[in-house]
Each structure stands twice: as structure tokens, then as C-alpha cells.
Short mmCIF file of C-alpha atoms and ligand atoms in Angstrom, two decimals:
data_model
loop_
_atom_site.label_atom_id
_atom_site.label_comp_id
_atom_site.label_asym_id
_atom_site.label_seq_id
_atom_site.Cartn_x
_atom_site.Cartn_y
_atom_site.Cartn_z
CA UNK A 3 132.54 117.50 130.93
CA UNK A 4 134.83 114.57 130.19
CA UNK A 5 133.75 111.96 127.66
CA UNK A 6 133.03 109.43 130.40
CA UNK A 7 130.70 111.85 132.16
CA UNK A 8 128.48 111.70 129.12
CA UNK A 9 127.58 108.15 130.12
CA UNK A 10 124.54 109.47 131.98
CA UNK A 11 122.58 110.27 128.81
CA UNK A 12 121.67 107.03 127.01
CA UNK A 13 121.33 108.86 123.65
CA UNK A 14 124.88 110.19 123.62
CA UNK A 15 126.73 107.86 126.00
CA UNK A 16 129.96 106.74 124.41
CA UNK A 17 129.57 103.22 123.06
CA UNK A 18 132.02 101.07 121.20
CA UNK A 19 131.22 99.87 117.69
CA UNK A 20 133.24 97.18 115.94
CA UNK A 21 132.59 96.55 112.23
CA UNK A 22 133.94 93.46 110.47
CA UNK A 23 134.02 93.90 106.70
CA UNK A 24 134.16 91.12 104.12
CA UNK A 25 133.75 91.37 100.36
CA UNK A 26 134.19 94.14 97.88
CA UNK A 27 135.14 97.81 98.12
CA UNK A 28 131.46 98.69 98.19
CA UNK A 29 131.19 96.85 101.49
CA UNK A 30 134.16 98.83 102.79
CA UNK A 31 132.32 102.01 101.84
CA UNK A 32 129.08 100.74 103.42
CA UNK A 33 130.87 99.86 106.66
CA UNK A 34 132.16 103.43 106.89
CA UNK A 35 128.68 104.77 106.26
CA UNK A 36 127.14 102.49 108.89
CA UNK A 37 129.61 103.96 111.39
CA UNK A 38 128.52 107.44 110.28
CA UNK A 39 124.85 106.57 110.82
CA UNK A 40 125.56 105.32 114.34
CA UNK A 41 127.89 108.15 115.37
CA UNK A 42 125.03 110.47 116.49
CA UNK A 43 123.94 107.69 118.90
CA UNK A 44 127.35 107.86 120.56
CA UNK A 45 128.97 104.89 118.80
CA UNK A 46 132.70 105.27 118.34
CA UNK A 47 134.64 102.78 116.17
CA UNK A 48 136.89 100.30 118.00
CA UNK A 49 139.43 97.88 116.53
CA UNK A 50 138.40 94.73 118.37
CA UNK A 51 135.08 93.02 119.05
CA UNK A 52 136.12 92.31 122.67
CA UNK A 53 134.20 94.69 124.92
CA UNK A 54 132.28 96.29 122.04
CA UNK A 55 128.71 97.45 122.68
CA UNK A 56 127.78 96.63 119.12
CA UNK A 57 129.35 94.43 116.44
CA UNK A 58 128.31 94.57 112.79
CA UNK A 59 129.37 91.70 110.52
CA UNK A 60 129.21 93.08 106.96
CA UNK A 61 129.10 90.02 104.73
CA UNK A 62 129.74 88.94 101.14
CA UNK A 63 127.81 86.29 99.23
CA UNK A 64 129.82 86.16 96.02
CA UNK A 65 131.49 82.74 96.28
CA UNK A 66 131.62 79.45 98.16
CA UNK A 67 130.27 78.67 101.56
CA UNK A 68 129.55 82.35 102.29
CA UNK A 69 126.85 81.41 104.78
CA UNK A 70 129.04 78.82 106.55
CA UNK A 71 131.73 81.42 107.03
CA UNK A 72 129.15 83.78 108.53
CA UNK A 73 127.86 81.16 110.96
CA UNK A 74 131.32 80.24 112.16
CA UNK A 75 132.15 83.91 112.78
CA UNK A 76 128.80 84.38 114.52
CA UNK A 77 129.65 81.47 116.81
CA UNK A 78 132.80 83.30 117.87
CA UNK A 79 130.91 86.57 118.38
CA UNK A 80 128.23 84.80 120.39
CA UNK A 81 130.80 83.89 123.02
CA UNK A 82 131.73 87.57 123.30
CA UNK A 83 128.08 88.52 123.53
CA UNK A 84 127.55 85.96 126.31
CA UNK A 85 130.62 87.33 128.08
CA UNK A 86 129.01 90.78 127.94
CA UNK A 87 125.98 89.41 129.77
CA UNK A 88 123.97 89.65 126.54
CA UNK A 89 124.52 93.40 126.42
CA UNK A 90 126.36 93.44 123.05
CA UNK A 91 124.15 94.17 120.03
CA UNK A 92 125.01 91.82 117.18
CA UNK A 93 124.07 92.83 113.63
CA UNK A 94 124.59 91.01 110.34
CA UNK A 95 124.67 93.27 107.28
CA UNK A 96 125.62 93.00 103.62
CA UNK A 97 124.88 90.49 100.90
CA UNK A 98 124.51 87.30 102.99
CA UNK A 99 122.06 89.16 105.21
CA UNK A 100 120.14 90.16 102.10
CA UNK A 101 120.13 86.66 100.61
CA UNK A 102 119.74 84.53 103.72
CA UNK A 103 118.37 86.85 106.40
CA UNK A 104 115.68 84.52 107.67
CA UNK A 105 118.02 81.55 107.86
CA UNK A 106 120.45 83.64 109.89
CA UNK A 107 117.77 84.36 112.48
CA UNK A 108 116.72 80.72 112.59
CA UNK A 109 120.20 79.32 112.96
CA UNK A 110 121.62 82.15 115.07
CA UNK A 111 118.73 83.48 117.19
CA UNK A 112 121.17 85.46 119.33
CA UNK A 113 121.63 87.87 116.38
CA UNK A 114 119.76 91.11 117.13
CA UNK A 115 119.61 92.79 113.73
CA UNK A 116 119.75 91.54 110.14
CA UNK A 117 119.92 94.29 107.54
CA UNK A 118 120.40 94.37 103.79
CA UNK A 119 122.72 96.77 101.93
CA UNK A 120 119.88 99.15 101.04
CA UNK A 121 118.50 99.72 104.53
CA UNK A 122 121.38 100.82 106.72
CA UNK A 123 120.21 104.42 106.88
CA UNK A 124 117.52 102.98 109.20
CA UNK A 125 120.08 101.56 111.65
CA UNK A 126 119.29 103.99 114.51
CA UNK A 127 115.68 102.91 114.46
CA UNK A 128 116.72 99.24 114.25
CA UNK A 129 119.05 99.66 117.23
CA UNK A 130 116.20 101.19 119.25
CA UNK A 131 113.87 98.35 118.25
CA UNK A 132 116.53 95.76 119.08
CA UNK A 133 116.95 97.32 122.54
CA UNK A 134 113.18 97.18 123.12
CA UNK A 135 113.09 93.59 121.84
CA UNK A 136 115.87 92.62 124.25
CA UNK A 137 113.90 94.10 127.18
CA UNK A 138 110.52 92.80 126.10
CA UNK A 139 111.76 89.60 124.48
CA UNK A 140 110.07 90.32 121.15
CA UNK A 141 112.77 88.85 118.95
CA UNK A 142 115.17 90.21 116.42
CA UNK A 143 114.88 92.98 113.84
CA UNK A 144 115.09 92.09 110.15
CA UNK A 145 115.20 94.68 107.34
CA UNK A 146 116.01 93.20 103.97
CA UNK A 147 113.48 94.84 101.68
CA UNK A 148 114.52 97.26 98.96
CA UNK A 149 112.98 100.44 100.39
CA UNK A 150 111.26 103.04 98.23
CA UNK A 151 113.39 105.83 99.66
CA UNK A 152 116.99 106.26 98.56
CA UNK A 153 119.31 105.57 101.49
CA UNK A 154 121.75 108.21 100.24
CA UNK A 155 119.10 110.88 100.89
CA UNK A 156 118.96 109.77 104.52
CA UNK A 157 122.60 109.29 105.44
CA UNK A 158 124.41 111.80 107.63
CA UNK A 159 127.68 113.35 106.50
CA UNK A 160 130.86 111.37 107.09
CA UNK A 161 131.70 111.49 110.78
CA UNK A 162 135.31 110.40 110.53
CA UNK A 163 137.99 111.18 107.93
CA UNK A 164 138.41 108.35 105.43
CA UNK A 165 142.16 108.63 105.00
CA UNK A 166 144.29 109.71 102.06
CA UNK A 167 142.52 107.40 99.62
CA UNK A 168 138.77 107.26 99.98
CA UNK A 169 135.97 105.29 98.37
CA UNK A 170 132.79 106.97 97.19
CA UNK A 171 129.87 104.85 96.01
CA UNK A 172 128.12 106.50 93.05
CA UNK A 173 126.16 103.58 91.63
CA UNK A 174 124.64 100.49 93.11
CA UNK A 175 123.06 97.31 91.95
CA UNK A 176 123.28 95.46 88.67
CA UNK A 177 120.92 94.68 85.80
CA UNK A 178 123.36 92.51 83.87
CA UNK A 179 122.52 89.09 85.30
CA UNK A 180 125.70 87.25 84.44
CA UNK A 181 124.89 83.54 84.68
CA UNK A 182 127.09 82.93 87.72
CA UNK A 183 126.54 86.01 89.84
CA UNK A 184 124.42 86.79 92.91
CA UNK A 185 124.89 90.56 92.87
CA UNK A 186 121.72 91.44 90.91
CA UNK A 187 119.78 89.55 93.59
CA UNK A 188 121.59 90.84 96.67
CA UNK A 189 122.04 94.46 95.60
CA UNK A 190 118.98 94.95 93.43
CA UNK A 191 118.52 97.01 90.27
CA UNK A 192 121.04 99.51 88.94
CA UNK A 193 120.70 102.94 90.52
CA UNK A 194 122.82 106.05 90.01
CA UNK A 195 123.24 108.87 92.52
CA UNK A 196 123.01 112.44 91.26
CA UNK A 197 126.17 114.34 90.33
CA UNK A 198 125.36 117.06 92.86
CA UNK A 199 125.33 114.65 95.82
CA UNK A 200 128.47 112.90 94.57
CA UNK A 201 130.39 116.16 94.14
CA UNK A 202 129.27 117.37 97.57
CA UNK A 203 130.46 114.13 99.18
CA UNK A 204 133.75 114.35 97.28
CA UNK A 205 134.30 117.91 98.53
CA UNK A 206 133.74 116.78 102.12
CA UNK A 207 136.18 113.90 101.70
CA UNK A 208 138.81 116.29 100.35
CA UNK A 209 138.17 118.77 103.18
CA UNK A 210 138.82 115.89 105.62
CA UNK A 211 142.16 115.08 104.00
CA UNK A 212 141.42 112.60 101.22
CA UNK A 213 143.65 113.11 98.19
CA UNK A 214 142.59 110.18 96.04
CA UNK A 215 138.98 109.17 95.43
CA UNK A 216 137.87 105.91 93.89
CA UNK A 217 134.28 106.14 92.75
CA UNK A 218 132.56 102.82 93.16
CA UNK A 219 129.72 100.83 91.70
CA UNK A 220 128.93 97.20 90.98
CA UNK A 221 128.92 98.51 87.39
CA UNK A 222 130.40 101.90 87.89
CA UNK A 223 130.68 102.75 84.21
CA UNK A 224 126.94 102.17 83.80
CA UNK A 225 126.53 105.27 86.00
CA UNK A 226 124.23 107.81 84.37
CA UNK A 227 123.21 110.38 86.93
CA UNK A 228 121.41 113.65 87.00
CA UNK A 229 123.77 116.53 86.20
CA UNK A 230 123.71 119.85 88.06
CA UNK A 231 121.84 121.42 85.08
CA UNK A 232 119.19 118.69 85.09
CA UNK A 233 120.60 116.83 82.07
CA UNK A 234 122.10 113.34 82.36
CA UNK A 235 125.82 112.73 82.60
CA UNK A 236 127.80 109.57 82.01
CA UNK A 237 130.87 108.57 84.02
CA UNK A 238 133.35 110.30 81.66
CA UNK A 239 131.64 113.63 82.24
CA UNK A 240 131.41 113.09 85.99
CA UNK A 241 135.14 112.35 86.17
CA UNK A 242 135.85 115.62 84.34
CA UNK A 243 133.84 117.50 86.96
CA UNK A 244 135.61 115.67 89.79
CA UNK A 245 139.02 116.41 88.27
CA UNK A 246 138.32 120.11 88.85
CA UNK A 247 137.81 119.75 92.60
CA UNK A 248 140.57 121.70 94.36
CA UNK A 249 142.82 119.56 96.54
CA UNK A 250 142.12 116.26 94.80
CA UNK A 251 145.23 114.62 93.35
CA UNK A 252 144.05 111.30 91.98
CA UNK A 253 140.91 109.69 90.62
CA UNK A 254 139.98 106.07 89.98
CA UNK A 255 136.81 104.11 89.33
CA UNK A 256 135.85 100.49 89.97
CA UNK A 257 134.40 98.10 88.86
CA UNK A 258 133.67 98.41 85.18
CA UNK A 259 131.95 96.20 82.69
CA UNK A 260 133.53 96.05 79.21
CA UNK A 261 130.12 96.68 77.64
CA UNK A 262 129.70 100.07 79.31
CA UNK A 263 133.07 101.49 78.31
CA UNK A 264 131.91 104.36 76.10
CA UNK A 265 133.89 106.84 74.02
CA UNK A 266 133.47 109.66 76.56
CA UNK A 267 135.04 107.50 79.26
CA UNK A 268 137.93 106.50 77.01
CA UNK A 269 138.45 110.19 76.21
CA UNK A 270 138.54 110.94 79.93
CA UNK A 271 141.54 108.59 80.13
CA UNK A 272 143.16 110.57 77.32
CA UNK A 273 142.44 114.02 78.78
CA UNK A 274 142.63 113.72 82.57
CA UNK A 275 146.15 113.20 83.92
CA UNK A 276 144.75 112.67 87.43
CA UNK A 277 142.62 109.74 86.23
CA UNK A 278 145.10 107.02 87.14
CA UNK A 279 146.37 104.86 84.27
CA UNK A 280 145.27 101.65 85.93
CA UNK A 281 141.98 100.03 85.10
CA UNK A 282 140.26 97.02 86.63
CA UNK A 283 138.26 95.66 83.71
CA UNK A 284 136.95 92.15 84.43
CA UNK A 285 136.74 89.88 81.41
CA UNK A 286 136.02 86.55 83.20
CA UNK A 287 136.95 84.32 80.24
CA UNK A 288 138.72 84.41 76.88
CA UNK A 289 136.37 81.92 75.24
CA UNK A 290 133.47 83.28 73.20
CA UNK A 291 131.42 80.16 73.95
CA UNK A 292 131.87 80.64 77.68
CA UNK A 293 131.35 84.41 77.49
CA UNK A 294 128.03 83.76 75.75
CA UNK A 295 127.05 81.17 78.37
CA UNK A 296 127.98 83.69 81.04
CA UNK A 297 125.66 86.28 79.44
CA UNK A 298 128.51 88.77 79.28
CA UNK A 299 127.34 90.01 75.86
CA UNK A 300 130.81 90.67 74.49
CA UNK A 301 133.42 88.52 72.77
CA UNK A 302 137.10 88.09 73.59
CA UNK A 303 137.99 90.16 70.50
CA UNK A 304 135.65 92.94 71.67
CA UNK A 305 137.74 92.98 74.84
CA UNK A 306 141.05 93.02 72.92
CA UNK A 307 139.84 95.90 70.74
CA UNK A 308 138.63 97.82 73.79
CA UNK A 309 142.02 97.43 75.44
CA UNK A 310 143.69 98.71 72.26
CA UNK A 311 141.47 101.80 72.25
CA UNK A 312 142.20 102.46 75.90
CA UNK A 313 145.93 102.06 75.38
CA UNK A 314 145.83 104.39 72.40
CA UNK A 315 144.07 106.98 74.56
CA UNK A 316 146.43 106.48 77.50
CA UNK A 317 149.65 104.72 76.47
CA UNK A 318 150.85 104.13 80.04
CA UNK A 319 147.60 102.35 80.99
CA UNK A 320 147.96 99.02 82.83
CA UNK A 321 145.17 96.55 83.33
CA UNK A 322 143.78 94.37 86.01
CA UNK A 323 140.98 91.84 85.61
CA UNK A 324 138.84 89.09 87.13
CA UNK A 325 138.73 85.55 85.76
CA UNK A 326 136.54 82.57 86.48
CA UNK A 327 137.74 79.09 85.56
CA UNK A 328 135.43 76.09 85.30
CA UNK A 329 132.16 77.85 84.45
CA UNK A 330 129.63 75.16 83.46
CA UNK A 331 130.43 73.94 79.96
CA UNK A 332 134.04 75.21 79.96
CA UNK A 333 136.24 72.76 78.04
CA UNK A 334 140.01 72.54 77.91
CA UNK A 335 139.89 74.43 74.59
CA UNK A 336 137.85 77.21 76.22
CA UNK A 337 140.33 77.41 79.06
CA UNK A 338 143.20 77.65 76.56
CA UNK A 339 141.38 80.61 74.97
CA UNK A 340 141.47 82.33 78.37
CA UNK A 341 145.21 81.67 78.63
CA UNK A 342 145.68 83.14 75.12
CA UNK A 343 143.72 86.26 76.01
CA UNK A 344 145.89 86.75 79.11
CA UNK A 345 149.05 86.35 77.01
CA UNK A 346 147.75 88.78 74.37
CA UNK A 347 146.62 91.52 76.74
CA UNK A 348 149.19 91.28 79.55
CA UNK A 349 147.90 92.15 83.01
CA UNK A 350 149.69 94.08 85.74
CA UNK A 351 147.57 92.29 88.31
CA UNK A 352 144.47 90.09 88.36
CA UNK A 353 142.07 88.09 90.51
CA UNK A 354 141.08 84.59 89.47
CA UNK A 355 138.54 82.25 90.97
CA UNK A 356 137.18 78.76 90.59
CA UNK A 357 133.57 78.89 89.48
CA UNK A 358 131.36 78.53 92.53
CA UNK A 359 127.72 77.45 92.29
CA UNK A 360 125.53 80.16 93.78
CA UNK A 361 121.98 79.34 94.79
CA UNK A 362 119.35 80.95 92.57
CA UNK A 363 121.69 81.82 89.69
CA UNK A 364 121.16 80.29 86.21
CA UNK A 365 124.61 78.68 86.01
CA UNK A 366 124.12 76.80 89.29
CA UNK A 367 121.72 74.34 87.66
CA UNK A 368 123.30 74.33 84.19
CA UNK A 369 124.61 71.10 82.66
CA UNK A 370 128.34 70.55 82.21
CA UNK A 371 129.49 71.39 85.75
CA UNK A 372 133.27 71.06 85.75
CA UNK A 373 134.83 68.64 88.27
CA UNK A 374 136.62 70.27 91.20
CA UNK A 375 140.02 68.73 90.35
CA UNK A 376 139.80 70.14 86.85
CA UNK A 377 138.92 73.60 88.20
CA UNK A 378 141.90 73.34 90.55
CA UNK A 379 144.26 72.47 87.74
CA UNK A 380 143.05 75.30 85.51
CA UNK A 381 143.18 77.82 88.34
CA UNK A 382 146.76 76.88 89.15
CA UNK A 383 147.84 77.20 85.52
CA UNK A 384 146.09 80.56 85.13
CA UNK A 385 147.45 81.91 88.40
CA UNK A 386 150.99 80.90 87.49
CA UNK A 387 150.70 82.87 84.25
CA UNK A 388 149.15 85.90 85.99
CA UNK A 389 151.79 85.82 88.75
CA UNK A 390 154.49 85.78 86.12
CA UNK A 391 152.95 88.78 84.34
CA UNK A 392 152.66 90.68 87.61
CA UNK A 393 156.28 89.93 88.51
CA UNK A 394 157.42 91.15 85.09
CA UNK A 395 155.35 94.29 85.41
CA UNK A 396 156.84 95.04 88.82
CA UNK A 397 160.37 94.20 87.71
CA UNK A 398 160.02 96.63 84.78
CA UNK A 399 159.36 99.41 87.31
CA UNK A 400 162.80 99.02 88.91
CA UNK A 401 165.05 101.93 87.93
CA UNK A 402 162.12 104.11 86.84
CA UNK A 403 160.68 107.16 88.58
CA UNK A 404 157.13 106.70 89.80
CA UNK A 405 154.78 109.10 91.49
CA UNK A 406 153.69 107.84 94.89
CA UNK A 407 150.81 109.11 97.00
CA UNK A 408 151.84 108.49 100.60
CA UNK A 409 149.10 107.02 102.74
CA UNK A 410 150.61 106.08 106.10
CA UNK A 411 153.56 104.91 108.17
CA UNK A 412 155.46 101.83 106.99
CA UNK A 413 156.15 98.70 108.98
CA UNK A 414 159.62 99.77 110.06
CA UNK A 415 160.58 102.93 111.95
CA UNK A 416 161.33 105.87 109.64
CA UNK A 417 159.49 104.22 106.77
CA UNK A 418 156.37 105.47 105.00
CA UNK A 419 154.20 103.66 102.51
CA UNK A 420 152.16 104.84 99.58
CA UNK A 421 150.67 103.72 96.31
CA UNK A 422 151.92 104.13 92.77
CA UNK A 423 149.48 105.03 90.02
CA UNK A 424 149.20 101.26 89.45
CA UNK A 425 148.23 100.72 93.10
CA UNK A 426 151.50 98.96 93.92
CA UNK A 427 152.42 99.52 97.59
CA UNK A 428 155.72 101.45 97.68
CA UNK A 429 157.96 101.74 100.74
CA UNK A 430 160.49 104.51 101.20
CA UNK A 431 162.43 106.04 104.07
CA UNK A 432 160.73 109.35 104.78
CA UNK A 433 159.06 111.57 107.28
CA UNK A 434 155.44 111.03 108.30
CA UNK A 435 154.86 114.67 107.38
CA UNK A 436 154.83 113.54 103.73
CA UNK A 437 151.66 111.49 104.22
CA UNK A 438 149.00 112.87 101.87
CA UNK A 439 151.56 114.08 99.32
CA UNK A 440 152.16 112.72 95.84
CA UNK A 441 155.91 112.66 95.26
CA UNK A 442 158.39 111.18 92.77
CA UNK A 443 160.23 108.06 93.91
CA UNK A 444 163.11 106.21 92.26
CA UNK A 445 162.18 102.52 92.39
CA UNK A 446 165.01 100.30 93.61
CA UNK A 447 163.59 96.86 94.23
CA UNK A 448 160.58 94.75 93.38
CA UNK A 449 159.30 92.34 96.02
CA UNK A 450 156.46 89.88 95.30
CA UNK A 451 153.69 92.26 96.38
CA UNK A 452 155.32 95.64 96.73
CA UNK A 453 158.16 97.89 95.59
CA UNK A 454 160.71 99.91 97.49
CA UNK A 455 162.52 103.06 96.46
CA UNK A 456 163.94 106.40 97.50
CA UNK A 457 162.38 109.83 97.47
CA UNK A 458 163.83 112.06 94.79
CA UNK A 459 165.14 114.72 97.14
CA UNK A 460 165.90 117.42 94.55
CA UNK A 461 162.22 117.68 93.77
CA UNK A 462 161.37 117.85 97.46
CA UNK A 463 163.49 120.92 98.09
CA UNK A 464 162.60 122.56 94.75
N1 SAH B 530 130.59 93.79 88.76
C1 SAH B 530 131.83 93.22 88.52
C2 SAH B 530 132.21 92.07 89.44
C3 SAH B 530 131.49 91.79 90.67
S1 SAH B 530 131.87 90.32 91.51
C4 SAH B 530 131.86 92.74 87.09
O1 SAH B 530 130.88 92.69 86.41
O2 SAH B 530 132.90 92.38 86.64
C5 SAH B 530 133.62 90.22 91.54
C6 SAH B 530 134.15 89.02 90.81
O3 SAH B 530 133.81 87.83 91.50
C7 SAH B 530 133.62 88.84 89.42
O4 SAH B 530 134.26 89.64 88.49
C8 SAH B 530 133.87 87.38 89.18
O5 SAH B 530 135.13 87.15 88.60
C9 SAH B 530 133.84 86.77 90.57
N2 SAH B 530 132.64 85.96 90.76
C10 SAH B 530 131.36 86.36 90.79
N3 SAH B 530 130.53 85.32 90.95
C11 SAH B 530 131.31 84.21 91.00
C12 SAH B 530 131.04 82.81 91.12
N4 SAH B 530 129.80 82.34 91.21
N5 SAH B 530 132.10 81.97 91.14
C13 SAH B 530 133.36 82.43 91.04
N6 SAH B 530 133.66 83.73 90.92
C14 SAH B 530 132.65 84.62 90.89
FE1 SF4 B 531 127.73 90.24 88.67
FE2 SF4 B 531 127.81 90.42 86.04
FE3 SF4 B 531 126.58 92.30 87.45
FE4 SF4 B 531 129.22 92.09 87.54
S1 SF4 B 531 127.99 92.59 85.72
S2 SF4 B 531 127.87 92.37 89.28
S3 SF4 B 531 129.54 89.89 87.41
S4 SF4 B 531 125.95 90.18 87.26
FE1 F3S B 532 130.22 90.44 97.88
FE2 F3S B 532 127.99 91.78 97.82
FE3 F3S B 532 130.26 92.94 97.12
S1 F3S B 532 128.23 89.67 97.29
S2 F3S B 532 131.37 91.25 96.22
S3 F3S B 532 129.76 92.19 99.12
S4 F3S B 532 128.26 93.26 96.21
#
């Protein structure tokens, strides 16, 4: 039977699924898992929405006009749905769906399914209900509650390989309630998966060819899951167990909160060579006044001391961070304190944002909102400093030998691309057969966002 012959059975007929993913790495993971959930219904991923039988828009609510962006994309997708004679199933998932599900259905009634991040294990049932609704005209399906059951207990195994570097969500939700942030509302309370389910998923990823795993959580270092012996492990202990998995070459975790960086995790950086010496550790601000207003519950010196401890444990460690400029109440002096922290710590890479008022968060209604022009000015000054630090970090790599895990073909013929331990993209001339291998490369040039080098051939033939 050829694949097209299978079209006679509606349960298994081959259908095309296109998933659009916005937002954080956890959304990337969720998009993959939504594809897994739909695979048994015959849905096969496709790269374009044109001609797709189902399109899922997986959204992010973290900053600015998130909803406006969703509605403009939905307008585009509506035209494709109309072109399909209304046959295309249109679903909105992720954090905007969670926060503004009802508004989506009011403003975009052609959407068939709205689902929050905690309900996507129920997608098959939602698709069936949406199909019945389309025939009987009963309206759309909305699932944005936080269900009692754990979605991870109801997800099928991965249906498609995730590539050389894979994400694995181990913790979800957030109980920290930073003044500015929507995540505790869109993702719910902190929840940790058990070590047994995490290790089993990691083994499957490795069996399918993944060589690097990044364990994910909104507060990944707050993970405290049930251990195989029934006790409770923290992230440091989990990473030790993962480091023993045969076939795995590299480990990372993201995103961490400075407050949850315990001794066991710092020791894991000291003891596990495969735990990559690159840590994304958001600090948000260098001003203690602003950090207090943000409810971060640490000071800028706490952060400096933490970085010192990490660098003592792992001297080649490089850091990345997130910054917000213009949080309500931030003065020029506060902003200067952020610039000083950046100069003191030195970042290999960083993300920085203008504070954005998010509905329902404490900071949105706080006094002392900073004018937009002032936020712009501060962001530009901060980004110039961060860009300069990144350029210096990359320039210092030229002439050194770096280990590179090759992930895929490069842009030019004969080229392959991979990632250094610091996540820098690295281009070399080399055979595609090296994809999936971690090999030494002599770095020859630093470009703004990547490096290029040559494979160290002696090692290859050794
Ligand atoms: N859990 C992570 C970050 C999650 S959100 C942590 O605690 O660090 C990713 C980043 O988006 C945050 O680190 C923050 O810098 C930024 N961000 C979140 N809410 C924002 C807002 N209202 N305005 C601007 N940036 C924001
Ligand atoms: Fe948001 Fe703060 Fe939780 Fe991070 S720790 S997800 S910034 S509330
Ligand atoms: Fe965005 Fe939700 Fe992630 S708001 S950053 S997609 S947790």
C-alpha cells in the first residue's frame, strides 16, 4: 500500500500539519510534542501553511502587543483557510491562548481550537470535536484550564527525531511572580517531572540521534523531582544521572534563576565535563532598588558572588543573561548600576528588552512608568555595551581550538555548521558524515554572529 492509498481511512489518512512557533525554547519543545500527539491521527509535519490540513500557531505573551501580533498572523492564515474551502483546522496554542483565549474566539471566530500549554495532550479529542463542530456548526473548542492530570503522563513517545541538539522540558510553571512577568499566570504553578520519565525521554532522544540535550524549565534549577529510589533529587543530581547516559555528548540547562543556584548544581559544573561551560543566568537589573521592586529577591552583589563561585568551580565558564531597562521606578542611577554590573561580570552574549507593561502583572499599574524615549536610550546604551562584550568574547576565540558539535549542513556547498560549547555557530569545510560528532576545530575568523574555522585533521585520522 502506498502512502496515498491510506487516504481511504479517515483515522490514518496522511494529513499535513504546519506548526508556527513563537517565544521561548519551551514553546519549541511543546510544538514538537504537539506534532507527536497528532502523529497517530496521520498528521505529518510540513514546512509551509499553504495547503496544510491543520495549522497550529504556538504563541508567546511575554512582551508588547503579543495579541496584536497573533491577530495579524491569524488574518493571514484565515485567507489560507478560506482558500482551502474552510477545510483547514486552525488552532491557537501557547501563552496568548492561555491568557486571552476567549478574546481570540470573539475576534477571530474562524479559529477552530484554542488550547493552553497544559492541555495539548488532549489535542486528538479537540480535533475530533472541532471536526464535529464544523459539520454541526457548534462553534470552536477552547481548553485553557489547568487540568488535574499531568500532560506528560498522557503524551506519546516522540514520533520524529529531534536532531543533534534536543530540548527536554523537565519543569514547568513559575511561583516567583516577578513584578513584570506573565509566566506565572500563563504557565501556572511550578511542577517538576520525575527523574524516571526524564531519563527515559533522554534515552529515546539519544537513540534517535540526539547528542546534546538541553533540559528546560521556566525555572529549571528549581526542579526537584522524584528520584528512581523514591527520594527527591535537585537539578545537580539529575544532571549527574544524565551525564552517565551512553551516547550523550553534551548537557545544558535553561533557564535558571539566581536564587535557585544551589551548591550541588555548582558542583555539577565542577565535576561534569559534558555540562557545557555556558550558563544563561538572567539578572534583569544591576540596581538593588529595581531588583527589589522586581521581586527578584536577590541583590546585584549576590549575583556577582554567585558568578564568582561558578567561575571558581568551572574556570572556562561564560555567561549569558537577560536584562530589562525602564522597569517602573528605574532612574538614571539605577540604569548606571546595570551598566556597572555588565562591566564587572562580562557577558559572552545577552538579551535585553525595554520593559513592557503586561496586563494583570503588578508592575503594569505601578507608579514611575519610564517614558518610551528614555527606555529607548537606555536600551541602546546597554546593547552597545553588550555587543562590544560579545565581539570581544568572539574575537578572543580566534586562534584557539574549540570543540564543535556538528548539527547540519552549512549555507555553502561542502560546508557544515555546528555549535561550540558557548553555543556560537561555527562553520567549517567538512563532510556531512561528521554531523552528530563533536570535533576539535581551529578558529580562524570571528564574524558578528558566528565563527569559522578548520577541522583539526590529525585528530580526525587518529
Ligand atoms: N524564567 C526566566 C525568564 C522568563 S521570560 C527568568 O526568571 O529569568 C524571558 C525574559 O523576558 C526575562 O528574563 C525578562 O528579561 C524578559 N521579560 C519578561 N517579562 C518582560 C516584560 N514585561 N518586559 C520586558 N521584558 C520582559
Ligand atoms: Fe517570570 Fe520571574 Fe518566573 Fe522568570 S522567575 S518566569 S521572570 S516570574
Ligand atoms: Fe513566551 Fe510563554 Fe515562553 S509567554 S517566553 S512562550 S513561557
